[in-house]
């Protein structure tokens, strides 16, 4: 197949050279024809004054007819070469394999750029996978959609919502373990809202579970102690946790300081 393609390329190059030579010849012939027409116009004006001499224009007429005949031959040869080249290209493309035919008809694609680190190993770009913007509906559980509610007012409600479920929803912990982030359905904005919704609750639950393991208490016991200090204003707890504070220790230290006074 490669040898046949090389032969066809040589054939096309040869025909292109012939076509260029024929076009050059045609341009010369057109130049002579135009020059002859100018001479004929000048001769007709001189014959009006001096009479018609048949011997004076015998050779030019013959030359004029030969020029037109050669021009017609050149034009016919050009048309024949063009049609022959078109048929040859169509036949060559029909003999190609499907992948070769597709690649020959399309522009060459640039090779993917490969970044290398200091060790010479290839590394992927920062954003190697496009972000998903279309709605996601089939990744989560087959039951009814999750109903997002407002932030509860107590740490105990948040802890129960995470471990046991609330408002007709399954436990968030079970959904995260079974589906990962796939249960957060909807478009990009809805999934972003769900991520923030889950992240805020996880901040409280992780602190409660870790504090319970350190103090040797249960999760509800730690939640009761936190709710005693926050007094239904759970945003105070969230603000301290986002700053990295040990909020329970701070609350108890503040209570001890106030009692000492």
Tab-separated table of C-alpha atoms in Angstrom, residues 32-232:
chain	number	residue	atom	x	y	z
A	32	UNK	CA	0.401	35.726	-30.028
A	33	UNK	CA	-3.334	35.730	-30.707
A	34	UNK	CA	-3.760	39.114	-29.069
A	35	UNK	CA	-0.801	40.433	-31.000
A	36	UNK	CA	-2.297	39.086	-34.244
A	37	UNK	CA	-5.669	40.696	-33.521
A	38	UNK	CA	-3.959	44.046	-33.063
A	39	UNK	CA	-2.150	43.575	-36.377
A	40	UNK	CA	-5.424	42.656	-38.080
A	41	UNK	CA	-7.078	45.820	-36.817
A	42	UNK	CA	-4.167	47.883	-38.055
A	43	UNK	CA	-4.186	46.028	-41.418
A	44	UNK	CA	-7.911	46.548	-41.929
A	45	UNK	CA	-7.478	50.277	-41.469
A	46	UNK	CA	-4.610	50.311	-43.988
A	47	UNK	CA	-6.627	48.235	-46.506
A	48	UNK	CA	-9.416	50.747	-46.383
A	49	UNK	CA	-6.928	53.304	-47.685
A	50	UNK	CA	-4.806	51.195	-50.103
A	51	UNK	CA	-7.142	48.392	-51.236
A	52	UNK	CA	-7.375	44.699	-50.400
A	53	UNK	CA	-4.346	42.519	-51.245
A	54	UNK	CA	-5.018	38.847	-50.647
A	55	UNK	CA	-1.344	37.916	-50.637
A	56	UNK	CA	-0.649	40.300	-47.731
A	57	UNK	CA	-2.832	38.485	-45.192
A	58	UNK	CA	-2.532	34.888	-46.418
A	59	UNK	CA	0.190	33.824	-43.990
A	60	UNK	CA	-1.260	35.682	-40.953
A	61	UNK	CA	-4.640	34.028	-41.437
A	62	UNK	CA	-3.006	30.623	-41.626
A	63	UNK	CA	-0.940	31.422	-38.552
A	64	UNK	CA	-4.058	32.681	-36.803
A	65	UNK	CA	-5.894	29.413	-37.474
A	66	UNK	CA	-2.949	27.371	-36.245
A	67	UNK	CA	-2.811	29.403	-33.021
A	68	UNK	CA	-6.473	28.783	-32.297
A	69	UNK	CA	-6.077	25.093	-33.044
A	70	UNK	CA	-3.098	24.781	-30.693
A	71	UNK	CA	-4.973	26.683	-27.970
A	72	UNK	CA	-7.916	24.313	-28.290
A	73	UNK	CA	-5.558	21.331	-28.039
A	74	UNK	CA	-3.933	22.773	-24.915
A	75	UNK	CA	-7.315	23.380	-23.282
A	76	UNK	CA	-8.473	19.859	-24.082
A	77	UNK	CA	-5.268	18.389	-22.661
A	78	UNK	CA	-5.728	20.398	-19.458
A	79	UNK	CA	-9.279	19.140	-19.018
A	80	UNK	CA	-8.160	15.570	-19.646
A	81	UNK	CA	-5.353	15.792	-17.073
A	82	UNK	CA	-7.652	17.324	-14.461
A	83	UNK	CA	-10.282	14.621	-14.892
A	84	UNK	CA	-7.591	11.915	-14.846
A	85	UNK	CA	-6.066	13.254	-11.639
A	86	UNK	CA	-9.487	13.474	-9.983
A	87	UNK	CA	-10.330	9.878	-10.879
A	88	UNK	CA	-6.928	8.694	-9.655
A	89	UNK	CA	-7.352	10.432	-6.299
A	90	UNK	CA	-10.840	8.982	-5.847
A	91	UNK	CA	-9.570	5.509	-6.689
A	92	UNK	CA	-6.618	5.891	-4.303
A	93	UNK	CA	-8.895	7.016	-1.462
A	94	UNK	CA	-11.275	4.101	-2.100
A	95	UNK	CA	-8.365	1.645	-1.817
A	96	UNK	CA	-7.295	3.054	1.545
A	97	UNK	CA	-8.191	1.506	4.832
A	98	UNK	CA	-10.992	3.303	6.756
A	99	UNK	CA	-8.556	4.882	9.217
A	100	UNK	CA	-6.200	5.989	6.423
A	101	UNK	CA	-9.047	7.515	4.422
A	102	UNK	CA	-10.289	9.411	7.459
A	103	UNK	CA	-6.817	10.713	8.309
A	104	UNK	CA	-6.038	11.714	4.713
A	105	UNK	CA	-9.176	13.858	4.517
A	106	UNK	CA	-8.603	15.669	7.797
A	107	UNK	CA	-5.797	18.040	8.838
A	108	UNK	CA	-2.969	16.590	10.850
A	109	UNK	CA	-3.595	16.827	14.578
A	110	UNK	CA	-0.929	18.208	16.867
A	111	UNK	CA	0.771	15.766	19.167
A	112	UNK	CA	-0.280	16.139	22.808
A	113	UNK	CA	2.084	18.241	24.849
A	114	UNK	CA	3.787	16.268	27.602
A	115	UNK	CA	5.071	18.179	30.601
A	116	UNK	CA	8.089	16.798	32.413
A	117	UNK	CA	9.304	17.569	35.883
A	118	UNK	CA	12.901	17.872	37.078
A	119	UNK	CA	13.375	14.092	37.030
A	120	UNK	CA	12.247	13.843	33.399
A	121	UNK	CA	9.062	11.956	34.230
A	122	UNK	CA	5.873	12.961	32.461
A	123	UNK	CA	3.229	14.603	34.591
A	124	UNK	CA	-0.368	15.474	33.858
A	125	UNK	CA	-1.743	18.982	33.891
A	126	UNK	CA	-3.500	20.540	36.813
A	127	UNK	CA	-6.891	20.257	35.163
A	128	UNK	CA	-6.558	16.957	33.323
A	129	UNK	CA	-10.301	16.199	33.427
A	130	UNK	CA	-12.962	18.703	32.471
A	131	UNK	CA	-15.336	19.725	35.226
A	132	UNK	CA	-18.762	18.187	35.001
A	133	UNK	CA	-21.473	20.786	34.376
A	134	UNK	CA	-24.349	18.601	33.201
A	135	UNK	CA	-26.953	17.404	35.729
A	136	UNK	CA	-26.235	14.114	37.474
A	137	UNK	CA	-29.273	11.964	38.185
A	138	UNK	CA	-28.328	8.266	38.100
A	139	UNK	CA	-25.358	8.098	40.480
A	140	UNK	CA	-27.152	8.169	43.809
A	141	UNK	CA	-29.680	5.929	45.544
A	142	UNK	CA	-32.777	4.792	43.684
A	143	UNK	CA	-35.120	6.041	46.415
A	144	UNK	CA	-36.655	9.489	46.643
A	145	UNK	CA	-34.300	12.484	46.369
A	146	UNK	CA	-32.545	13.786	49.441
A	147	UNK	CA	-34.318	16.726	51.083
A	148	UNK	CA	-31.908	19.421	52.208
A	149	UNK	CA	-33.040	21.284	55.308
A	150	UNK	CA	-31.803	24.280	57.244
A	151	UNK	CA	-29.020	23.966	59.778
A	152	UNK	CA	-30.379	22.644	63.094
A	153	UNK	CA	-30.026	24.784	66.180
A	154	UNK	CA	-28.287	22.174	68.342
A	155	UNK	CA	-25.218	19.975	68.000
A	156	UNK	CA	-27.321	16.957	69.029
A	157	UNK	CA	-29.635	17.429	66.027
A	158	UNK	CA	-26.651	17.682	63.680
A	159	UNK	CA	-25.092	14.530	65.140
A	160	UNK	CA	-28.362	12.554	64.828
A	161	UNK	CA	-28.884	13.812	61.271
A	162	UNK	CA	-25.431	12.520	60.340
A	163	UNK	CA	-25.502	9.137	62.057
A	164	UNK	CA	-29.207	8.216	62.081
A	165	UNK	CA	-30.959	10.439	59.537
A	166	UNK	CA	-33.681	13.067	59.918
A	167	UNK	CA	-36.579	14.679	58.030
A	168	UNK	CA	-37.285	11.452	56.157
A	169	UNK	CA	-33.694	11.211	54.838
A	170	UNK	CA	-31.210	8.432	55.251
A	171	UNK	CA	-28.187	8.954	57.456
A	172	UNK	CA	-25.603	11.125	55.736
A	173	UNK	CA	-22.853	8.841	56.995
A	174	UNK	CA	-24.440	5.837	55.244
A	175	UNK	CA	-24.834	7.779	51.988
A	176	UNK	CA	-21.220	8.947	52.072
A	177	UNK	CA	-19.926	5.438	52.731
A	178	UNK	CA	-22.087	3.822	50.029
A	179	UNK	CA	-22.049	6.401	47.226
A	180	UNK	CA	-19.263	8.840	48.085
A	181	UNK	CA	-20.298	12.144	46.521
A	182	UNK	CA	-22.502	10.406	43.937
A	183	UNK	CA	-25.671	10.880	45.972
A	184	UNK	CA	-25.423	14.663	45.610
A	185	UNK	CA	-27.550	15.047	42.498
A	186	UNK	CA	-28.424	17.987	40.257
A	187	UNK	CA	-26.366	20.424	38.226
A	188	UNK	CA	-23.076	22.026	39.236
A	189	UNK	CA	-24.632	24.714	41.440
A	190	UNK	CA	-26.857	22.200	43.252
A	191	UNK	CA	-23.964	19.845	43.907
A	192	UNK	CA	-21.863	22.735	45.199
A	193	UNK	CA	-24.635	23.654	47.618
A	194	UNK	CA	-24.843	20.011	48.748
A	195	UNK	CA	-21.078	19.902	49.309
A	196	UNK	CA	-21.181	23.008	51.506
A	197	UNK	CA	-24.228	21.608	53.317
A	198	UNK	CA	-22.460	18.329	54.058
A	199	UNK	CA	-19.109	19.938	54.878
A	200	UNK	CA	-20.554	22.194	57.579
A	201	UNK	CA	-22.235	19.280	59.343
A	202	UNK	CA	-19.171	17.075	58.990
A	203	UNK	CA	-17.125	19.764	60.739
A	204	UNK	CA	-19.314	19.470	63.833
A	205	UNK	CA	-19.646	15.672	63.731
A	206	UNK	CA	-15.892	15.090	63.391
A	207	UNK	CA	-15.198	17.341	66.370
A	208	UNK	CA	-17.830	15.596	68.490
A	209	UNK	CA	-16.576	12.101	67.612
A	210	UNK	CA	-12.930	13.010	68.227
A	211	UNK	CA	-13.749	14.725	71.514
A	212	UNK	CA	-15.802	11.722	72.608
A	213	UNK	CA	-12.874	9.388	71.900
A	214	UNK	CA	-10.468	11.617	73.858
A	215	UNK	CA	-12.729	12.090	76.887
A	216	UNK	CA	-14.109	8.556	76.874
A	217	UNK	CA	-17.667	9.790	76.428
A	218	UNK	CA	-20.389	9.025	73.914
A	219	UNK	CA	-21.318	11.333	71.062
A	220	UNK	CA	-24.642	12.438	72.596
A	221	UNK	CA	-22.900	13.288	75.882
A	222	UNK	CA	-20.434	15.592	74.129
A	223	UNK	CA	-23.302	17.145	72.164
A	224	UNK	CA	-25.209	17.864	75.377
A	225	UNK	CA	-22.184	19.626	76.863
A	226	UNK	CA	-21.750	21.710	73.718
A	227	UNK	CA	-25.432	22.617	73.572
A	228	UNK	CA	-25.246	23.744	77.193
A	229	UNK	CA	-22.719	26.405	76.200
A	230	UNK	CA	-23.995	27.468	72.769
A	231	UNK	CA	-27.593	27.766	73.969
A	232	UNK	CA	-29.210	26.985	70.612
